[in-house]
């Protein structure tokens, strides 16, 4: 289950993180603080996932 979650977030970014929260995949006691820390860290601009890695994940889940 966690592998699917991490693959999904790697491919889909913040949208996939939010969708997985709404689906009940993960939970957080202080969601507002968690989101504030994510925004402060600016991870989407600092952490770039190589296209080759994204393709590997995509094809491993499709095939």
Coordinates of C-alpha atoms in Angstrom, one line a residue:
X1 CA 0.0 0.0 0.0
X2 CA 2.8 2.5 0.9
X3 CA 4.6 1.8 -2.4
X4 CA 1.5 2.7 -4.3
X5 CA 1.1 5.8 -2.2
X6 CA 4.7 7.0 -2.8
X7 CA 4.5 6.2 -6.5
X8 CA 1.3 8.1 -6.8
X9 CA 2.7 11.2 -5.0
X10 CA 5.9 11.0 -7.1
X11 CA 3.9 11.1 -10.3
X12 CA 1.1 13.4 -9.2
X13 CA 2.7 15.8 -6.8
X14 CA 0.6 17.9 -4.4
X15 CA -2.6 17.0 -6.2
X16 CA -2.0 13.3 -5.6
X17 CA -1.1 14.0 -2.0
X18 CA -4.4 15.8 -1.4
X19 CA -6.4 13.2 -3.2
X20 CA -4.9 10.4 -1.2
X21 CA -5.7 12.3 2.0
X22 CA -9.3 12.7 0.9
X23 CA -9.5 8.9 0.1
X24 CA -8.3 8.1 3.6
X25 CA -4.9 6.7 2.6
X26 CA -3.2 8.7 5.3
X27 CA -4.2 11.0 8.2
X28 CA -2.7 13.8 10.2
X29 CA -3.7 15.1 13.6
X30 CA -2.6 18.7 12.7
X31 CA -3.3 19.0 9.0
X32 CA -3.0 22.8 9.0
X33 CA 0.5 22.6 10.5
X34 CA 1.5 19.8 8.1
X35 CA 0.4 21.9 5.1
X36 CA 2.1 25.0 6.4
X37 CA 5.3 23.1 6.7
X38 CA 5.0 21.7 3.2
X39 CA 4.4 25.2 1.8
X40 CA 7.3 26.6 3.8
X41 CA 9.6 23.9 2.5
X42 CA 8.6 24.6 -1.1
X43 CA 9.3 21.0 -2.0
X44 CA 7.8 21.0 -5.4
X45 CA 10.4 23.4 -6.7
X46 CA 13.3 22.0 -4.7
X47 CA 12.7 18.3 -5.3
X48 CA 12.7 17.4 -9.0
X49 CA 11.9 13.8 -9.9
X50 CA 13.8 12.8 -13.0
X51 CA 11.6 11.9 -16.0
X52 CA 13.2 8.5 -16.3
X53 CA 12.1 7.6 -12.7
X54 CA 8.6 8.8 -13.3
X55 CA 8.4 6.8 -16.5
X56 CA 9.7 3.7 -14.7
X57 CA 7.0 4.1 -12.0
X58 CA 4.3 4.7 -14.6
X59 CA 5.1 1.7 -16.7
X60 CA 5.6 -0.6 -13.6
X61 CA 2.0 0.3 -12.5
X62 CA 0.5 0.1 -16.0
X63 CA 2.1 -3.1 -17.2

